[in-house]
Amino acid sequence: MKPAPFTYHAPRDAAETVGLLAELGEEAKLIAGGQSLVPMLALRLAVFDHLVDLRHVAGLRGIERRGDAVWIGAATTQAEIGRSEQVARDVPLLSRATPLIGHFQIRNRGTIGGSVAHADAAAEYPAIALTLDARLETLSPRGSRTLPAAGFFTGMWSTGLAEDELLTGITFPVRAPRSGFAVEEFARRSGDFALAGAAVAVELDGDAQIRRCAIGLFGLGPVPLRAVAAEAALAGRGTDSVSAEEVGSTAVAELRSVPADLHGSADYRRHVGAVMVARAWRRAVKEAGDA
Ligand SMILES: Cc1cc2nc3c(=O)[nH]c(=O)nc-3n(C[C@H](O)[C@H](O)[C@H](O)COP(=O)(O)OP(=O)(O)OC[C@H]3O[C@@H](n4cnc5c(N)ncnc54)[C@H](O)[C@@H]3O)c2cc1C
């Protein structure tokens, strides 16, 4: 099938973009890399009279160190992020998650803003943004806002963005000393969305005690999740006193509404999720200890 007819708009700056969204209302949709939107249009699962293309919008692309954070423009492609030495050095978890997204053809066009705004609960970038306490910068006709990733994902494919609001950039905190990061996922085939996945960020103090940690889960609920009770229980403990399996089972014990479909039951996903958390925990703690 082909998409239903639409009018194409190519604004040049962010203000013009949100002006168009406000003027055209719910008949308009932003398009970035098109890697989620175009299949939906082609299958006519979604129909919009107007597509507003972000490709020519100035100021939405790039990767910059800004103080203690790395800013990434919303229209920066997944491939650019995967190639960035700055991201590999300062936000290694984001770097490591990138090759897990689809295939290189998808990453060449798909953008970080599109991934986060699309908010698939099994996608890597939303979970990484949540794990790293990223901050989301937006613009609408009412002005700009900065939103924490926590609370941004409100349901399957839904976020705190208003219909006329553009995600302009995302900032990630630069890694702290003695920190370690890992992401693990299980997918039936390479490039598929994960059945279950986990991202871990851990920071140790000088005595190998856990100063703080973050455990992000994807594919295990209607939104990406943080295992907050497990994180709180781990803070202050010595890494030697914690087994990775214990971290895995504690992290999934908190889960409610685990999806079930023909690819796997909720119990199966929960089991796979615990294994992914345990693997990621082991690797992140080792990296933090070696740092
Ligand atoms: C075969 C296949 C496999 C895939 N596998 C994976 C995978 O394993 N993991 C994964 O994470 N993803 C996967 N994807 C999805 C891919 O990562 C998409 O690129 C991504 O989800 C959307 O980014 P995009 O730039 O293409 O956005 P688009 O498809 O252009 O847009 C997606 C949504 O985001 C909105 N949007 C885009 N940019 C903005 C913005 N700046 N502000 C506000 N709203 C915006 C659009 O209006 C639309 O609603 C896969 C896709 C395909 C086709």
CSV table of N, CA, C and O and ligand atoms in Angstrom, one decimal, residues 29-39 54 74 78 100-103 106 109-111 113-115 117-118 123-124 161 165-167 191-193, ligand 1:
chain,number,residue,atom,x,y,z
A,29,LYS,N,1.5,16.1,11.2
A,29,LYS,CA,2.5,15.3,12.0
A,29,LYS,C,3.9,15.6,11.6
A,29,LYS,O,4.2,15.8,10.4
A,30,LEU,N,4.8,15.7,12.6
A,30,LEU,CA,6.2,15.9,12.3
A,30,LEU,C,6.7,14.6,11.7
A,30,LEU,O,6.4,13.5,12.1
A,31,ILE,N,7.7,14.7,10.8
A,31,ILE,CA,8.4,13.6,10.3
A,31,ILE,C,9.9,13.9,10.4
A,31,ILE,O,10.3,14.9,10.0
A,32,ALA,N,10.6,12.9,11.0
A,32,ALA,CA,12.1,13.1,11.1
A,32,ALA,C,12.7,12.1,10.2
A,32,ALA,O,12.8,12.3,9.0
A,33,GLY,N,13.2,11.0,10.7
A,33,GLY,CA,13.8,10.0,9.8
A,33,GLY,C,12.8,9.1,9.1
A,33,GLY,O,13.1,8.4,8.1
A,34,GLY,N,11.5,9.1,9.6
A,34,GLY,CA,10.4,8.4,8.9
A,34,GLY,C,10.5,6.9,9.2
A,34,GLY,O,9.6,6.2,8.6
A,35,GLN,N,11.4,6.4,10.1
A,35,GLN,CA,11.5,5.0,10.2
A,35,GLN,C,10.4,4.3,11.0
A,35,GLN,O,10.3,3.1,10.9
A,36,SER,N,9.7,5.1,11.8
A,36,SER,CA,8.5,4.6,12.4
A,36,SER,C,7.3,5.1,11.7
A,36,SER,O,6.3,4.3,11.6
A,37,LEU,N,7.3,6.4,11.4
A,37,LEU,CA,6.1,7.0,10.8
A,37,LEU,C,5.8,6.4,9.4
A,37,LEU,O,4.6,6.1,9.1
A,38,VAL,N,6.8,6.3,8.5
A,38,VAL,CA,6.5,5.9,7.2
A,38,VAL,C,5.8,4.6,7.1
A,38,VAL,O,4.8,4.4,6.3
A,39,PRO,N,6.3,3.5,7.8
A,39,PRO,CA,5.6,2.3,7.7
A,39,PRO,C,4.1,2.4,8.2
A,39,PRO,O,3.3,1.8,7.6
A,54,LEU,N,11.4,17.6,9.4
A,54,LEU,CA,12.4,18.3,10.3
A,54,LEU,C,13.8,18.4,9.6
A,54,LEU,O,14.7,19.0,10.2
A,74,ALA,N,17.7,17.0,18.4
A,74,ALA,CA,16.7,15.9,18.2
A,74,ALA,C,16.8,15.2,16.9
A,74,ALA,O,16.5,14.1,16.7
A,78,GLN,N,20.7,8.3,14.5
A,78,GLN,CA,21.3,7.2,15.4
A,78,GLN,C,22.7,6.9,14.9
A,78,GLN,O,23.6,6.6,15.7
A,100,LEU,N,22.3,-1.7,18.7
A,100,LEU,CA,21.1,-2.6,19.0
A,100,LEU,C,19.9,-2.2,18.3
A,100,LEU,O,18.9,-2.9,18.2
A,101,ILE,N,19.9,-0.9,17.8
A,101,ILE,CA,18.7,-0.4,17.1
A,101,ILE,C,18.6,-0.9,15.7
A,101,ILE,O,19.4,-0.5,14.8
A,102,GLY,N,17.6,-1.7,15.4
A,102,GLY,CA,17.3,-2.1,14.0
A,102,GLY,C,18.6,-2.5,13.2
A,102,GLY,O,19.4,-3.2,13.7
A,103,HIS,N,18.7,-2.0,12.0
A,103,HIS,CA,19.8,-2.3,11.1
A,103,HIS,C,20.5,-0.9,10.7
A,103,HIS,O,19.9,0.1,10.9
A,106,ILE,N,18.4,1.7,8.9
A,106,ILE,CA,17.4,2.4,9.8
A,106,ILE,C,18.2,3.4,10.6
A,106,ILE,O,17.7,4.6,10.7
A,109,ARG,N,18.9,6.9,9.0
A,109,ARG,CA,17.9,7.9,8.9
A,109,ARG,C,17.2,8.1,10.2
A,109,ARG,O,16.7,9.3,10.4
A,110,GLY,N,17.0,7.1,11.0
A,110,GLY,CA,16.3,7.3,12.3
A,110,GLY,C,17.0,8.3,13.2
A,110,GLY,O,18.2,8.3,13.3
A,111,THR,N,16.2,9.1,13.9
A,111,THR,CA,16.8,10.1,14.8
A,111,THR,C,16.5,9.9,16.2
A,111,THR,O,15.6,9.1,16.6
A,113,GLY,N,15.5,12.1,18.4
A,113,GLY,CA,14.2,12.7,18.7
A,113,GLY,C,13.0,11.9,18.3
A,113,GLY,O,12.1,11.7,19.0
A,114,GLY,N,13.2,11.3,17.1
A,114,GLY,CA,12.1,10.4,16.6
A,114,GLY,C,11.9,9.2,17.5
A,114,GLY,O,10.8,8.8,17.9
A,115,SER,N,13.0,8.6,17.9
A,115,SER,CA,13.0,7.4,18.8
A,115,SER,C,12.3,7.8,20.1
A,115,SER,O,11.4,7.0,20.6
A,117,ALA,N,10.4,10.5,20.9
A,117,ALA,CA,9.0,11.0,20.7
A,117,ALA,C,8.1,9.8,20.4
A,117,ALA,O,6.9,9.8,20.8
A,118,HIS,N,8.6,8.8,19.6
A,118,HIS,CA,7.8,7.7,19.2
A,118,HIS,C,7.4,6.8,20.5
A,118,HIS,O,6.4,6.3,20.6
A,123,ALA,N,12.0,0.1,22.8
A,123,ALA,CA,13.1,0.8,22.1
A,123,ALA,C,14.2,1.1,23.0
A,123,ALA,O,14.0,1.3,24.2
A,124,GLU,N,15.4,1.2,22.5
A,124,GLU,CA,16.6,1.4,23.3
A,124,GLU,C,16.7,2.9,23.9
A,124,GLU,O,16.9,3.1,25.0
A,161,LEU,N,4.7,15.2,25.4
A,161,LEU,CA,4.7,16.3,24.4
A,161,LEU,C,3.3,16.7,24.0
A,161,LEU,O,2.4,15.8,23.8
A,165,GLU,N,4.1,20.6,20.0
A,165,GLU,CA,5.4,20.7,20.7
A,165,GLU,C,6.4,19.9,19.9
A,165,GLU,O,6.2,18.8,19.6
A,166,LEU,N,7.6,20.6,19.8
A,166,LEU,CA,8.7,19.9,19.1
A,166,LEU,C,9.8,19.6,20.1
A,166,LEU,O,10.2,20.4,20.9
A,167,LEU,N,10.3,18.4,20.0
A,167,LEU,CA,11.5,18.0,20.8
A,167,LEU,C,12.7,18.6,20.1
A,167,LEU,O,12.9,18.3,18.9
A,191,GLY,N,18.5,-7.1,15.1
A,191,GLY,CA,17.8,-6.0,14.5
A,191,GLY,C,16.4,-5.9,14.9
A,191,GLY,O,15.7,-4.8,14.7
A,192,ASP,N,15.8,-6.9,15.5
A,192,ASP,CA,14.4,-6.8,15.9
A,192,ASP,C,14.3,-6.0,17.2
A,192,ASP,O,15.3,-5.9,17.9
A,193,PHE,N,13.1,-5.5,17.5
A,193,PHE,CA,12.9,-4.9,18.8
A,193,PHE,C,13.1,-6.0,19.9
A,193,PHE,O,12.9,-7.2,19.6
B,1,LIG,C1,12.6,-2.8,10.5
B,1,LIG,C2,12.7,-1.8,11.7
B,1,LIG,C3,13.3,-2.2,12.8
B,1,LIG,C4,13.5,-1.3,13.9
B,1,LIG,N1,14.1,-1.7,15.0
B,1,LIG,C5,14.2,-0.9,16.1
B,1,LIG,C6,14.9,-1.3,17.3
B,1,LIG,O1,15.4,-2.5,17.4
B,1,LIG,N2,15.0,-0.4,18.3
B,1,LIG,C7,14.5,0.9,18.2
B,1,LIG,O2,14.5,1.6,19.1
B,1,LIG,N3,13.8,1.3,17.0
B,1,LIG,C8,13.7,0.4,16.0
B,1,LIG,N4,13.1,0.9,14.9
B,1,LIG,C9,12.5,2.2,14.8
B,1,LIG,C10,13.5,3.3,14.5
B,1,LIG,O3,14.5,3.4,15.5
B,1,LIG,C11,12.9,4.7,14.3
B,1,LIG,O4,13.9,5.4,13.6
B,1,LIG,C12,12.6,5.5,15.4
B,1,LIG,O5,11.7,4.8,16.2
B,1,LIG,C13,11.9,6.8,15.0
B,1,LIG,O6,12.8,7.8,14.6
B,1,LIG,P1,12.6,8.6,13.2
B,1,LIG,O7,13.6,9.7,13.2
B,1,LIG,O8,12.6,7.7,12.1
B,1,LIG,O9,11.1,9.2,13.5
B,1,LIG,P2,9.8,9.3,12.6
B,1,LIG,O10,9.5,7.9,12.1
B,1,LIG,O11,10.0,10.3,11.5
B,1,LIG,O12,8.8,9.8,13.6
B,1,LIG,C14,8.4,9.0,14.7
B,1,LIG,C15,7.4,9.8,15.6
B,1,LIG,O13,8.2,10.7,16.3
B,1,LIG,C16,7.6,12.1,16.0
B,1,LIG,N5,8.8,12.9,16.0
B,1,LIG,C17,9.9,12.8,15.3
B,1,LIG,N6,10.8,13.7,15.6
B,1,LIG,C18,10.2,14.5,16.5
B,1,LIG,C19,10.6,15.7,17.3
B,1,LIG,N7,11.9,16.2,17.1
B,1,LIG,N8,9.8,16.3,18.1
B,1,LIG,C20,8.5,15.7,18.3
B,1,LIG,N9,8.1,14.6,17.7
B,1,LIG,C21,8.9,14.0,16.8
B,1,LIG,C22,6.9,11.9,14.7
B,1,LIG,O14,5.9,12.9,14.6
B,1,LIG,C23,6.3,10.5,14.8
B,1,LIG,O15,5.2,10.5,15.6
B,1,LIG,C24,13.0,0.0,13.8
B,1,LIG,C25,12.4,0.4,12.6
B,1,LIG,C26,12.2,-0.4,11.5
B,1,LIG,C27,11.6,0.0,10.3
